[in-house]
PDB file of C-alpha atoms in Angstrom:
ATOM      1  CA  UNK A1258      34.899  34.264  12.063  1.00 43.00           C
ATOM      2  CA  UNK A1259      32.007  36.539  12.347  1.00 40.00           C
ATOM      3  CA  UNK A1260      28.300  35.274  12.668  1.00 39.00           C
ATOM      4  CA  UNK A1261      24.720  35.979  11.249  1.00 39.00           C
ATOM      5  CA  UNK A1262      22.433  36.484  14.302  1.00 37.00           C
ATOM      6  CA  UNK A1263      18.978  35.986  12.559  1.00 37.00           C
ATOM      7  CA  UNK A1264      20.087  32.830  10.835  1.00 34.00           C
ATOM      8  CA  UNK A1265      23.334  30.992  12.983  1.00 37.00           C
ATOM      9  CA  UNK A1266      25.280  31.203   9.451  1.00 36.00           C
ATOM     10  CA  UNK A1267      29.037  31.707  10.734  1.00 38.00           C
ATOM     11  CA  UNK A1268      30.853  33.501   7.856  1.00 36.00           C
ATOM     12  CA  UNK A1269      34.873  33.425   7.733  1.00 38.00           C
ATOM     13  CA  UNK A1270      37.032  37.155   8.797  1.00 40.00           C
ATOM     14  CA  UNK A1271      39.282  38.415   6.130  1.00 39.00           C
ATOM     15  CA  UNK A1272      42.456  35.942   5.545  1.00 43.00           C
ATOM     16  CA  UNK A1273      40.393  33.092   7.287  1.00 43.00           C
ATOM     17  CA  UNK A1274      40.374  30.415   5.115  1.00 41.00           C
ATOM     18  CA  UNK A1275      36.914  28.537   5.702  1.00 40.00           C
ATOM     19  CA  UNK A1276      37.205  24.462   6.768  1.00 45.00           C
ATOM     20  CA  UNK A1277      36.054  22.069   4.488  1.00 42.00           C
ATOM     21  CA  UNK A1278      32.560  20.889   5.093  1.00 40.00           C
ATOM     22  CA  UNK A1279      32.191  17.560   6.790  1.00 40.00           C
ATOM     23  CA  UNK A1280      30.483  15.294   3.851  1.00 39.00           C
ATOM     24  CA  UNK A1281      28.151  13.135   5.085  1.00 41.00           C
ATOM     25  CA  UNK A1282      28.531   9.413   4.698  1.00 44.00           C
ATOM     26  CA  UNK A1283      25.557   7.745   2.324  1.00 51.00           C
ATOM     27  CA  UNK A1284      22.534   6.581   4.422  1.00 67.00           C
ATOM     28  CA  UNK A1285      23.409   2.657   4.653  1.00 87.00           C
ATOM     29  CA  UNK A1286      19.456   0.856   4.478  1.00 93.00           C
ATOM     30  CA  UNK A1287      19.635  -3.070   6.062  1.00 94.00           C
ATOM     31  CA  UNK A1288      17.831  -5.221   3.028  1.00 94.00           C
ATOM     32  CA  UNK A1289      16.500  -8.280   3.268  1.00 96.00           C
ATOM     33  CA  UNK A1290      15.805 -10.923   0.173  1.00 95.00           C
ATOM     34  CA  UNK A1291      12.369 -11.536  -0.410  1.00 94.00           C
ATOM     35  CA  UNK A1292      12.669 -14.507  -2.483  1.00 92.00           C
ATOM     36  CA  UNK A1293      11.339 -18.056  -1.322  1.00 93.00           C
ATOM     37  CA  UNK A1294      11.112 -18.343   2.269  1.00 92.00           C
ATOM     38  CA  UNK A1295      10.861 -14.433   3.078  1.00 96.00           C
ATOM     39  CA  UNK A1296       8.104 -12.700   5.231  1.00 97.00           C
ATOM     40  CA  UNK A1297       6.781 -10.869   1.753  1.00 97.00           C
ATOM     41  CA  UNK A1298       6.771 -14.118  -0.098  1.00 97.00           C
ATOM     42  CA  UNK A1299       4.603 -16.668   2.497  1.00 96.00           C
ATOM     43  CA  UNK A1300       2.211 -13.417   3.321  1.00 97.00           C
ATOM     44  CA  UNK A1301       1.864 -10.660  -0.269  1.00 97.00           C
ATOM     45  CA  UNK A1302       0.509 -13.127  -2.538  1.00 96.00           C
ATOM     46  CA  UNK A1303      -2.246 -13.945   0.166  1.00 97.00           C
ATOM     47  CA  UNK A1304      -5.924 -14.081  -1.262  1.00 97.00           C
ATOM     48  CA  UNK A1305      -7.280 -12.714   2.014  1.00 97.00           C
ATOM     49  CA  UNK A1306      -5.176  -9.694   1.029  1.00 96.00           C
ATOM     50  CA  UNK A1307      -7.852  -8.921  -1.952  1.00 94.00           C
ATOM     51  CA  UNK A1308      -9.856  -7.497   1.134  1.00 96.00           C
ATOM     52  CA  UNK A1309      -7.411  -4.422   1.301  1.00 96.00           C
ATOM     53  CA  UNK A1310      -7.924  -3.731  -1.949  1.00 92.00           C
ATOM     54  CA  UNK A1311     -10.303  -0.790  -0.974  1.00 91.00           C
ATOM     55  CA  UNK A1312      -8.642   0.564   1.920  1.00 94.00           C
ATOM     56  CA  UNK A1313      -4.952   0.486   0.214  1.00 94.00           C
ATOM     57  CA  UNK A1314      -6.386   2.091  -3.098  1.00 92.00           C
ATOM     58  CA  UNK A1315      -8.060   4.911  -0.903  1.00 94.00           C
ATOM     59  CA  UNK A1316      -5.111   5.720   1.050  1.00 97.00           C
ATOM     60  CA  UNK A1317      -2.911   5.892  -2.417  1.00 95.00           C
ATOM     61  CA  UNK A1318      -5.884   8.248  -3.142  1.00 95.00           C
ATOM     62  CA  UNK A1319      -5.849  10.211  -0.326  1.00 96.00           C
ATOM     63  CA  UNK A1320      -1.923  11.413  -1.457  1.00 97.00           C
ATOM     64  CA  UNK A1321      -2.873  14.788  -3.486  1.00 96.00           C
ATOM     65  CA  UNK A1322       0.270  13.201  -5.860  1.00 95.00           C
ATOM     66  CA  UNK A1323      -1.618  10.023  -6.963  1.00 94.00           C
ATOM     67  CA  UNK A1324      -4.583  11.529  -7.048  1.00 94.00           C
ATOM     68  CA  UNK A1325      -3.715  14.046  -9.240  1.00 94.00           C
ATOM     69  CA  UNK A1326      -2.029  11.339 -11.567  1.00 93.00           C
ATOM     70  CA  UNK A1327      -5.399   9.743 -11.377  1.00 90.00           C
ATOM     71  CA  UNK A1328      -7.377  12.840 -12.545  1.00 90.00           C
ATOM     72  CA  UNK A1329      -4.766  13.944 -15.098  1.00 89.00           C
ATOM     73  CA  UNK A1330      -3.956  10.446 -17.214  1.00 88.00           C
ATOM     74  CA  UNK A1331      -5.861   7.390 -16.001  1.00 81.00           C
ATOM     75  CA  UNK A1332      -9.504   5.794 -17.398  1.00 77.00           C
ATOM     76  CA  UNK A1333     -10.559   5.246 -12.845  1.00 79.00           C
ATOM     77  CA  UNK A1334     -13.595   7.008 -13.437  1.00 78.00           C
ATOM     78  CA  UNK A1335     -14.546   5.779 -16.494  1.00 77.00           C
ATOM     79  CA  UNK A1336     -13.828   1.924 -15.720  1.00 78.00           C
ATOM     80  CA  UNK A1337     -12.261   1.971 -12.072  1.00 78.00           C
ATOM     81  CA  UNK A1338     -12.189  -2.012 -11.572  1.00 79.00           C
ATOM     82  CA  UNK A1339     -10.377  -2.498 -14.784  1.00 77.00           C
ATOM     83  CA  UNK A1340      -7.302  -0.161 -13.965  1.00 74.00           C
ATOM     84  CA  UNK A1341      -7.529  -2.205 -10.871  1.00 77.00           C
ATOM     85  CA  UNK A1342      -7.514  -5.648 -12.091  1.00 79.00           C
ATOM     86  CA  UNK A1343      -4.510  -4.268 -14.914  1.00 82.00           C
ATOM     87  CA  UNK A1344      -2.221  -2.326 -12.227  1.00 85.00           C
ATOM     88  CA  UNK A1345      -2.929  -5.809  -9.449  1.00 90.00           C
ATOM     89  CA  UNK A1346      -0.711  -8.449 -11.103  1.00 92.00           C
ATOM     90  CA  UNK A1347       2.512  -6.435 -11.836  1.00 94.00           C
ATOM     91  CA  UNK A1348       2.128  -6.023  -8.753  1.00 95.00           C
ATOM     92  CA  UNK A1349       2.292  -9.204  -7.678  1.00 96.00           C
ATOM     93  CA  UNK A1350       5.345  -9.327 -10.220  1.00 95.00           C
ATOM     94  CA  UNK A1351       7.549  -7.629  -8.371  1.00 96.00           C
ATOM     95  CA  UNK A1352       8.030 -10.042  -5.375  1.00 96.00           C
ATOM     96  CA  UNK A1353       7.068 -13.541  -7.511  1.00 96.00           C
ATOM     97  CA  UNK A1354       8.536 -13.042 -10.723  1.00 94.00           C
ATOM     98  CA  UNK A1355      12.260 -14.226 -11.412  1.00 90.00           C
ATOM     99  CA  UNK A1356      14.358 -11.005 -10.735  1.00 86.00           C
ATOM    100  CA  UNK A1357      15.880 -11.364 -14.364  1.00 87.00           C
ATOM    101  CA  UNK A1358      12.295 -10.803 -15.874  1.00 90.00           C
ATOM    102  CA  UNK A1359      12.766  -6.787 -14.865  1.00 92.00           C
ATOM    103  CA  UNK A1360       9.035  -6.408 -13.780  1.00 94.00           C
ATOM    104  CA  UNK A1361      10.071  -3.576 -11.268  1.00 95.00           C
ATOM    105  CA  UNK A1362      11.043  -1.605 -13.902  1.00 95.00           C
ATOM    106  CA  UNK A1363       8.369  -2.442 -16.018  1.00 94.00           C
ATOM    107  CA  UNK A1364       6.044  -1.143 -13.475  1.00 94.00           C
ATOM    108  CA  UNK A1365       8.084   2.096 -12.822  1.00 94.00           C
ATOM    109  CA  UNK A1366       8.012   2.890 -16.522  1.00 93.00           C
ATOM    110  CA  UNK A1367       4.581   2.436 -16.313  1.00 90.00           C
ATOM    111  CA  UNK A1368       4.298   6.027 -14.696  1.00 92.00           C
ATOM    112  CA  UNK A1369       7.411   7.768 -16.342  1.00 92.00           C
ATOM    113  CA  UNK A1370       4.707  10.333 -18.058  1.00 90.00           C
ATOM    114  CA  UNK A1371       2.774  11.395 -14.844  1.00 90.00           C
ATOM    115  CA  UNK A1372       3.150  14.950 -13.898  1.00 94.00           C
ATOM    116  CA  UNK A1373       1.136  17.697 -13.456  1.00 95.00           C
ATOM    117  CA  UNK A1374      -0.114  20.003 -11.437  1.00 94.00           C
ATOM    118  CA  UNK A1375      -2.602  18.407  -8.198  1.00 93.00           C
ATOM    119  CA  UNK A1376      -5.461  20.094  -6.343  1.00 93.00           C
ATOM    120  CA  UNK A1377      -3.315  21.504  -3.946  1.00 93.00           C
ATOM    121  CA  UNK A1378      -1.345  24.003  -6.332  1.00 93.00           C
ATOM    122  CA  UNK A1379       1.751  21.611  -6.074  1.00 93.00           C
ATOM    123  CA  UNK A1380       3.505  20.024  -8.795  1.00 95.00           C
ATOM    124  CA  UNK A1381       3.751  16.234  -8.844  1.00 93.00           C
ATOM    125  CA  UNK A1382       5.306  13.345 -10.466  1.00 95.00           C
ATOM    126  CA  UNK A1383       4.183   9.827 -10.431  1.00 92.00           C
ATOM    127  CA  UNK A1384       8.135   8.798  -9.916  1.00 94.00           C
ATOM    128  CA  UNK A1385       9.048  11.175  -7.121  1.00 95.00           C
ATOM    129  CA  UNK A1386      10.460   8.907  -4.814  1.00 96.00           C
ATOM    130  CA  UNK A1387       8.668  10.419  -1.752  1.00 96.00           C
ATOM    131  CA  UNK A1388       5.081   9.532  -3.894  1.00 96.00           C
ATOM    132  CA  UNK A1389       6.158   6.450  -5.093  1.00 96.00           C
ATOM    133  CA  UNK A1390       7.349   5.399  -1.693  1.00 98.00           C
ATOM    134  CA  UNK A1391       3.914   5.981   0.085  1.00 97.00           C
ATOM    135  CA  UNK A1392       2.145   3.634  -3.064  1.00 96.00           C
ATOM    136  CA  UNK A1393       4.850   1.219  -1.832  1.00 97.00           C
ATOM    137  CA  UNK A1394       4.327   1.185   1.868  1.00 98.00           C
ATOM    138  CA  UNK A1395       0.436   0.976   1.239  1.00 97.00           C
ATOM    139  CA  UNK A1396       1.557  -2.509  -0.524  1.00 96.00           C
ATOM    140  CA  UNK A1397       3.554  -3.881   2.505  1.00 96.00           C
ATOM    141  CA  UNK A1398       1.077  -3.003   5.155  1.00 97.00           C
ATOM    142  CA  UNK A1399      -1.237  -4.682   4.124  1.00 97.00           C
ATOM    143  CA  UNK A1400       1.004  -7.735   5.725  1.00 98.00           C
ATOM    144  CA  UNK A1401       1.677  -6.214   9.051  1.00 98.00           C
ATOM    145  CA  UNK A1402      -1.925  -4.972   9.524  1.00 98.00           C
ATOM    146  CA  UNK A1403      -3.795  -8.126   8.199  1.00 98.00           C
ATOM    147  CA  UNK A1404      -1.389 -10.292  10.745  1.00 98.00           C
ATOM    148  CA  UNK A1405      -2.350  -7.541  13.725  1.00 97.00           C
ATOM    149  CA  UNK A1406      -5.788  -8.062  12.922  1.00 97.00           C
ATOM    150  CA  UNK A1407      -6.782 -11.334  11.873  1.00 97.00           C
ATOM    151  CA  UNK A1408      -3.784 -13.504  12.280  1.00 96.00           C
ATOM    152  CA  UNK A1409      -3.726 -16.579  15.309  1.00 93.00           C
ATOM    153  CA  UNK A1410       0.014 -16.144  15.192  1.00 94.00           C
ATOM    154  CA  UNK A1411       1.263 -12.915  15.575  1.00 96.00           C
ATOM    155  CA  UNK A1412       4.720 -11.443  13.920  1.00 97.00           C
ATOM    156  CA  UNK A1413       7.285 -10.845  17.296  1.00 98.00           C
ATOM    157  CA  UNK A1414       9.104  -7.845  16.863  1.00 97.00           C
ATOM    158  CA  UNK A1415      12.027  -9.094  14.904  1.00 98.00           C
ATOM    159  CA  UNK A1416      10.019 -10.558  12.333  1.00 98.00           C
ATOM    160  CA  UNK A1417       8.009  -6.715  11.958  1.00 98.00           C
ATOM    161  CA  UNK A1418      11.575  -5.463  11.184  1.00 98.00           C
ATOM    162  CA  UNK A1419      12.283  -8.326   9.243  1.00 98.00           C
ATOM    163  CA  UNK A1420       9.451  -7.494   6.918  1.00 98.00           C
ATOM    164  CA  UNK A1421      10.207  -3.798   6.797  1.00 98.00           C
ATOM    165  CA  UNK A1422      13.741  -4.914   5.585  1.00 98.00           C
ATOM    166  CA  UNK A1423      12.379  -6.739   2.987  1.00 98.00           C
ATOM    167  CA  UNK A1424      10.507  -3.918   1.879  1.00 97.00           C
ATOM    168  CA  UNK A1425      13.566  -2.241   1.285  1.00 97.00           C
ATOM    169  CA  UNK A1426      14.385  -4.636  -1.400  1.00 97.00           C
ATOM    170  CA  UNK A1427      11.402  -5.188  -3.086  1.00 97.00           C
ATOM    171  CA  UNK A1428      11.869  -1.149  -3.257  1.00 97.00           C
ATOM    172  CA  UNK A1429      14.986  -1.164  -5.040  1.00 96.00           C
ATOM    173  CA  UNK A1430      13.206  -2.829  -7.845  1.00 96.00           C
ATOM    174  CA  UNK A1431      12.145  -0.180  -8.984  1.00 96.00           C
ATOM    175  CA  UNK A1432      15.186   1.341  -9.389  1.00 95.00           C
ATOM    176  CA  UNK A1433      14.652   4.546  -7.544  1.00 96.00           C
ATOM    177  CA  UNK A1434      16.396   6.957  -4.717  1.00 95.00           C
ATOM    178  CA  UNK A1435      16.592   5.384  -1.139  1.00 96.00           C
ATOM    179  CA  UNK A1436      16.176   8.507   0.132  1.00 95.00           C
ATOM    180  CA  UNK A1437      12.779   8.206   1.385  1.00 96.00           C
ATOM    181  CA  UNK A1438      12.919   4.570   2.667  1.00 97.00           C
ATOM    182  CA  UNK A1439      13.650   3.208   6.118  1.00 96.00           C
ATOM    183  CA  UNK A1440      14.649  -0.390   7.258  1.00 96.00           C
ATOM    184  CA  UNK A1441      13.001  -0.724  10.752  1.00 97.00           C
ATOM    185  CA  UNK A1442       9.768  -1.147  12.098  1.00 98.00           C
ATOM    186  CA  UNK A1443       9.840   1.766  14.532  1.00 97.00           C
ATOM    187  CA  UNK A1444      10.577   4.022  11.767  1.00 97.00           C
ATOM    188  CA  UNK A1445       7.846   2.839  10.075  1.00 97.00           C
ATOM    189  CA  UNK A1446       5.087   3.349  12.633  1.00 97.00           C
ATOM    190  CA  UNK A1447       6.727   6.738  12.677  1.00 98.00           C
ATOM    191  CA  UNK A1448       6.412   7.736   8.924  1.00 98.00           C
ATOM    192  CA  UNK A1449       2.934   5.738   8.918  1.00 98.00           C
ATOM    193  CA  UNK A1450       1.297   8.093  11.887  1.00 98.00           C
ATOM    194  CA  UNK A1451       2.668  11.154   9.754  1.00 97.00           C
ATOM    195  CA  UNK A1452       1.426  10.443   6.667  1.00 97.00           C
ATOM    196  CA  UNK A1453      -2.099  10.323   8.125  1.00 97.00           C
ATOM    197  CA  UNK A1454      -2.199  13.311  10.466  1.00 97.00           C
ATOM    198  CA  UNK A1455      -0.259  15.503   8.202  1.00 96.00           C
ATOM    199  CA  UNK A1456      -0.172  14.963   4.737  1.00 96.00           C
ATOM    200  CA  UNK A1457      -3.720  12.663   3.572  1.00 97.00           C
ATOM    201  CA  UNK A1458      -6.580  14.231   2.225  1.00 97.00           C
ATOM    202  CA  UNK A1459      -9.795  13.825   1.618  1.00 97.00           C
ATOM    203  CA  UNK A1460      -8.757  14.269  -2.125  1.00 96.00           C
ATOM    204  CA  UNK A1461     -11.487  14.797  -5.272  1.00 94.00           C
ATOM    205  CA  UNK A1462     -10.591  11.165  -6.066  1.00 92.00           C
ATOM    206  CA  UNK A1463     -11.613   9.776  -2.822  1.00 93.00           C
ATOM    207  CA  UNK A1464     -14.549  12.058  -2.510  1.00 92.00           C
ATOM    208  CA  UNK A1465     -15.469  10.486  -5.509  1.00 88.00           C
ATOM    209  CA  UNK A1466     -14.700   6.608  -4.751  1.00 84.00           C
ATOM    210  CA  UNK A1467     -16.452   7.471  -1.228  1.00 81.00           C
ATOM    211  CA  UNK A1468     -19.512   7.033  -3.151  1.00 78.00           C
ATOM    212  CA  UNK A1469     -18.781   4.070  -6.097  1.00 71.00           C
ATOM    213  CA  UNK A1470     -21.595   2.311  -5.644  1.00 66.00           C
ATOM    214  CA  UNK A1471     -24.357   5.137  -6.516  1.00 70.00           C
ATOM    215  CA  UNK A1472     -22.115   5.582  -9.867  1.00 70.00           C
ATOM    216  CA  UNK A1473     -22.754   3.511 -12.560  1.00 75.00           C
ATOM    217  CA  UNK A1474     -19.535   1.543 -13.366  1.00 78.00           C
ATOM    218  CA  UNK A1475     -18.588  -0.603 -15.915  1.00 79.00           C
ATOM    219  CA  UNK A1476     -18.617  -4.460 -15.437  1.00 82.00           C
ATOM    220  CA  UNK A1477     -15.518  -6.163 -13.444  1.00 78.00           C
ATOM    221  CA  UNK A1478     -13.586  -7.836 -15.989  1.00 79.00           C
ATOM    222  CA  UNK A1479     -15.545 -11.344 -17.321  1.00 82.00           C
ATOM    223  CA  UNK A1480     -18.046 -10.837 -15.564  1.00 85.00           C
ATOM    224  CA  UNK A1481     -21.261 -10.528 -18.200  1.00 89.00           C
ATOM    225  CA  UNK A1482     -23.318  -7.252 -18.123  1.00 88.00           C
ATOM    226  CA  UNK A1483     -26.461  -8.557 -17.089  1.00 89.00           C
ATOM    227  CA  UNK A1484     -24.659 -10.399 -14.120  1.00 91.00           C
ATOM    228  CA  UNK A1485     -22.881  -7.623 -13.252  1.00 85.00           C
ATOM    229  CA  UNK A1486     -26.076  -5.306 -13.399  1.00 86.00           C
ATOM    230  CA  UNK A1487     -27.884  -6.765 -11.031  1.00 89.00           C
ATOM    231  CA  UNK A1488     -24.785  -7.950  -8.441  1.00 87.00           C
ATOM    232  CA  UNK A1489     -23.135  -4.702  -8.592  1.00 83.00           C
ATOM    233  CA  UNK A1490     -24.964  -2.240  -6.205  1.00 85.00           C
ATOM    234  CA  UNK A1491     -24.563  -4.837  -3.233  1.00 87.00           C
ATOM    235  CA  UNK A1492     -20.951  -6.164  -3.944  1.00 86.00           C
ATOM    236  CA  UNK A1493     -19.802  -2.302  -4.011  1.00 86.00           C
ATOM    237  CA  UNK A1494     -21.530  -1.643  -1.103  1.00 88.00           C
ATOM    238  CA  UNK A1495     -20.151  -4.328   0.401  1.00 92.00           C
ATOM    239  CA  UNK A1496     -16.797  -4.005  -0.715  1.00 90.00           C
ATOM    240  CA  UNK A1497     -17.047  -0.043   0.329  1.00 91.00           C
ATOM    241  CA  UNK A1498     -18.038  -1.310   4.231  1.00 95.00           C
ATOM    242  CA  UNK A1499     -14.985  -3.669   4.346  1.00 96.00           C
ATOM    243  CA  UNK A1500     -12.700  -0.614   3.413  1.00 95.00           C
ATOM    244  CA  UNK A1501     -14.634   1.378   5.948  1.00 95.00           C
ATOM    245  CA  UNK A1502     -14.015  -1.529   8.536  1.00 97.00           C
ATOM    246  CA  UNK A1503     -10.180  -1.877   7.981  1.00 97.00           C
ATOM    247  CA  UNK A1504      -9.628   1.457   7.665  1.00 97.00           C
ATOM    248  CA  UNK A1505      -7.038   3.445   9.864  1.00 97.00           C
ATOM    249  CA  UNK A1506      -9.458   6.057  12.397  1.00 96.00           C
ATOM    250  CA  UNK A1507      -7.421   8.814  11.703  1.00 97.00           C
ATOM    251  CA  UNK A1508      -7.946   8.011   7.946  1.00 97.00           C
ATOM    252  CA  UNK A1509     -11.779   7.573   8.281  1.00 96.00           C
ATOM    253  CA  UNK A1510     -12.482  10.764  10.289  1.00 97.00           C
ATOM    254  CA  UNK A1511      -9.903  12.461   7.637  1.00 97.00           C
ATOM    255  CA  UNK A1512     -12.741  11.337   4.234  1.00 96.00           C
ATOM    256  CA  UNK A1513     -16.035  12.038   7.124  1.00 95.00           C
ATOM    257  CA  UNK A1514     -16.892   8.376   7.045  1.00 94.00           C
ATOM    258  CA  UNK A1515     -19.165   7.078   9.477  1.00 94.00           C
ATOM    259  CA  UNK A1516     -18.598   4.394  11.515  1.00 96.00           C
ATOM    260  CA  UNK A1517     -21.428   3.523  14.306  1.00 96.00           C
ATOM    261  CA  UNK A1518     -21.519   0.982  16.926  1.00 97.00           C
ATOM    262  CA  UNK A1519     -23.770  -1.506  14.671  1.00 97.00           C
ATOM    263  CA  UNK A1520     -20.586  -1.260  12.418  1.00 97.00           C
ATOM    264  CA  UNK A1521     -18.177  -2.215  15.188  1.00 97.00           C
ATOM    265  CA  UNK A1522     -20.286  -5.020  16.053  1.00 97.00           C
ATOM    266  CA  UNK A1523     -20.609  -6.297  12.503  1.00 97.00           C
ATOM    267  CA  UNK A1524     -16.570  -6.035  12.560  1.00 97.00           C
ATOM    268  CA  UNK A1525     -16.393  -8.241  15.409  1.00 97.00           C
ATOM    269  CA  UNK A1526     -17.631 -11.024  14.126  1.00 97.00           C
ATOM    270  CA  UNK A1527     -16.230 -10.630  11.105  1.00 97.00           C
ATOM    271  CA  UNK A1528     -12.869 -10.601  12.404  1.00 97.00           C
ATOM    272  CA  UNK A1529     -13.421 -13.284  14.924  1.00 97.00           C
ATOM    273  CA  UNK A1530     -14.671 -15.460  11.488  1.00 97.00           C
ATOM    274  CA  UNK A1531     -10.760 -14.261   9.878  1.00 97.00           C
ATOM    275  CA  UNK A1532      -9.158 -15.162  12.679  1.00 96.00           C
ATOM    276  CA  UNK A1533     -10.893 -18.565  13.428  1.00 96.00           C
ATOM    277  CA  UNK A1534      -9.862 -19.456   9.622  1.00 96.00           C
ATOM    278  CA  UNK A1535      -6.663 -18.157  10.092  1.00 96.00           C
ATOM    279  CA  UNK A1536      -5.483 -21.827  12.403  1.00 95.00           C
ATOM    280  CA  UNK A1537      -6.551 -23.951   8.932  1.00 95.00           C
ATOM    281  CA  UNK A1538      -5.583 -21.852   6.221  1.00 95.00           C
ATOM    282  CA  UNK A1539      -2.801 -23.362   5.585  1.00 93.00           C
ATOM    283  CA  UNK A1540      -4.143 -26.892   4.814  1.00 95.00           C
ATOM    284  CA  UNK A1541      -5.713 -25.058   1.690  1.00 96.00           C
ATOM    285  CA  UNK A1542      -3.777 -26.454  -1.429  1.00 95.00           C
ATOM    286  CA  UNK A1543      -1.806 -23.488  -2.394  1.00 94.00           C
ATOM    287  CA  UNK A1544      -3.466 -22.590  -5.602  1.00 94.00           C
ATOM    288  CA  UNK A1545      -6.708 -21.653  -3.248  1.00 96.00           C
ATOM    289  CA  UNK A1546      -4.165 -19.555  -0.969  1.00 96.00           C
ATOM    290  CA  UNK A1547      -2.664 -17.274  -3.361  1.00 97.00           C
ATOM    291  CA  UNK A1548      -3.485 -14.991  -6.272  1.00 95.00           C
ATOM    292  CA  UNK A1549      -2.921 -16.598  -9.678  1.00 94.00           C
ATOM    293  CA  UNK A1550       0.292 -14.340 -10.229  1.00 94.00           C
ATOM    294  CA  UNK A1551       1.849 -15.255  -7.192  1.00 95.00           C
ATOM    295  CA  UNK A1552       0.697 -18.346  -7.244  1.00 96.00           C
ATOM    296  CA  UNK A1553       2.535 -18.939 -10.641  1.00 94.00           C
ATOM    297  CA  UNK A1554       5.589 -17.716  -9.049  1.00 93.00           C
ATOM    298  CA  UNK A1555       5.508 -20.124  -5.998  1.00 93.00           C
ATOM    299  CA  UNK A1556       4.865 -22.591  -8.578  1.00 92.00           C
ATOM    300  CA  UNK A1557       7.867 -21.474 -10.526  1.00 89.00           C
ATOM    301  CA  UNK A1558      10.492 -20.734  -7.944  1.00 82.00           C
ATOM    302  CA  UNK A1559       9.475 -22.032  -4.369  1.00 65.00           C
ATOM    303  CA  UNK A1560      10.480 -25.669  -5.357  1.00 53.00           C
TER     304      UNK A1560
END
């Protein structure tokens, strides 16, 4: 059998009959439920995780994918809270609704029209399961970060793999390729530190969300216009420094946003107020703990 010597290719001699090609045995992904009692269920639903609203929507934004999807088919610039506060509770959905109610695929359908071209020259679709997959991991670390952070008791090791597991499941909701998806925590860390030294940008979406609160948005939903005109300028500003706070560093230098040490100190103490709530918050009755959608669920299921 002779050989290419640019490319390695070994190529069979005449009357050699070539060997069948080893086929590779399917990738097998460890799942774990995320029904009552999981990791995902105790920690998604979490109120506290409305702070990561910001910082999870900015890092979706920062994939050149979603943010085309964004530019090409979605009202965010006209009326970014209310795609928010519509795209939130599906969400939710996905983990607390009863599996039979389909909301996974409700969700995915949701973006079965998204394509186009983004700003990079590349083609994209909203269900590519690399894109999707990224949207989906921004959901899920929001648990492992908010525990590193603020949390008095911290997940061991087992329980970060646990949750990563989980994630696989919650994943297969949507009823699309594994191919993208891994099951351990080490794997995750790995994909997570790649996506933001390799492949985020500061996109034209984030460029512009960098700067919501000199734009003049439309009012959060029921909250009356007059309110909303004279509360919205500080609670975007403020809800712009908490994304700047819990922001990864690699993603803040990435968008050029400034973070000085009168910032870190303000983070201090706001952590250290997290944390110090952290020990009681779960004397709260539960309906003060968790979103109203998962919070219906709990009420529903977790008997």
């Amino acid at each position: 059998m002779s050989s290419d010597a640019d490319t390695g290719t070994r190529w069979p001699m005449p009357g050699e009959v070539p060997k069948p090609r080893e086929l590779q045995e399917p990738r097998k992904l460890r799942a774990d439920p995320i029904g009552p009692g999981s990791l995902t269920w105790t920690h998604f639903g979490d109120i506290r995780g409305l702070l990561y609203l910001g910082r999870a929507g900015t890092l979706q934004n920062m994939h050149p994918a979603v943010s085309g999807a964004l530019q090409d088919h979605s009202n965010f610039f006209d009326n970014p809270l209310d795609r928010l506060f519509r795209s939130l509770p599906p969400i939710y959905g996905v983990v607390y609704d009863r599996t039979e109610e389909g909301t996974g695929a409700v969700v995915r359908n949701f973006h079965t029209e998204l394509k186009g071209i983004d700003e990079t020259g590349g083609r994209y679709h909203a269900l590519a399961p690399d894109t999707f997959w990224w949207t989906h991991v921004t959901f899920f670390e929001v648990i492992l970060d908010f525990n590193e952070r603020f949390a008095y008791k911290k997940f061991t090791p087992e329980q970060k793999d646990q949750l990563v597991r989980e994630a696989v499941t919650w994943w297969r909701c949507y009823g699309l390729s594994d191919r993208p998806a891994f099951d351990d925590y080490a794997s995750f860390r790995t994909y997570w530190e790649d996506m933001l030294d390799n492949h985020l940008i500061n996109t034209h979406t984030t460029k512009w969300s960098t700067r919501i609160a000199e734009h003049d948005i439309a009012p959060a939903p029921k909250v009356p216009t007059w309110l909303w005109r004279l509360t919205s300028r500080p609670t975007m500003a403020v809800a712009d420094w908490i994304s700047k706070a819990l922001m990864p560093e690699k993603a803040r230098e990435t968008l050029g946003w400034e973070w000085t040490p009168r910032d870190e100190r303000m983070y201090f103490w706001f952590a250290r107020f997290l944390t110090l709530t952290d020990r009681f918050w779960h004397l709260l009755p539960r309906r003060l703990q968790y979103a109203p959608r998962a919070y219906s669920g709990i009420r529903t299921q977790d008997l």
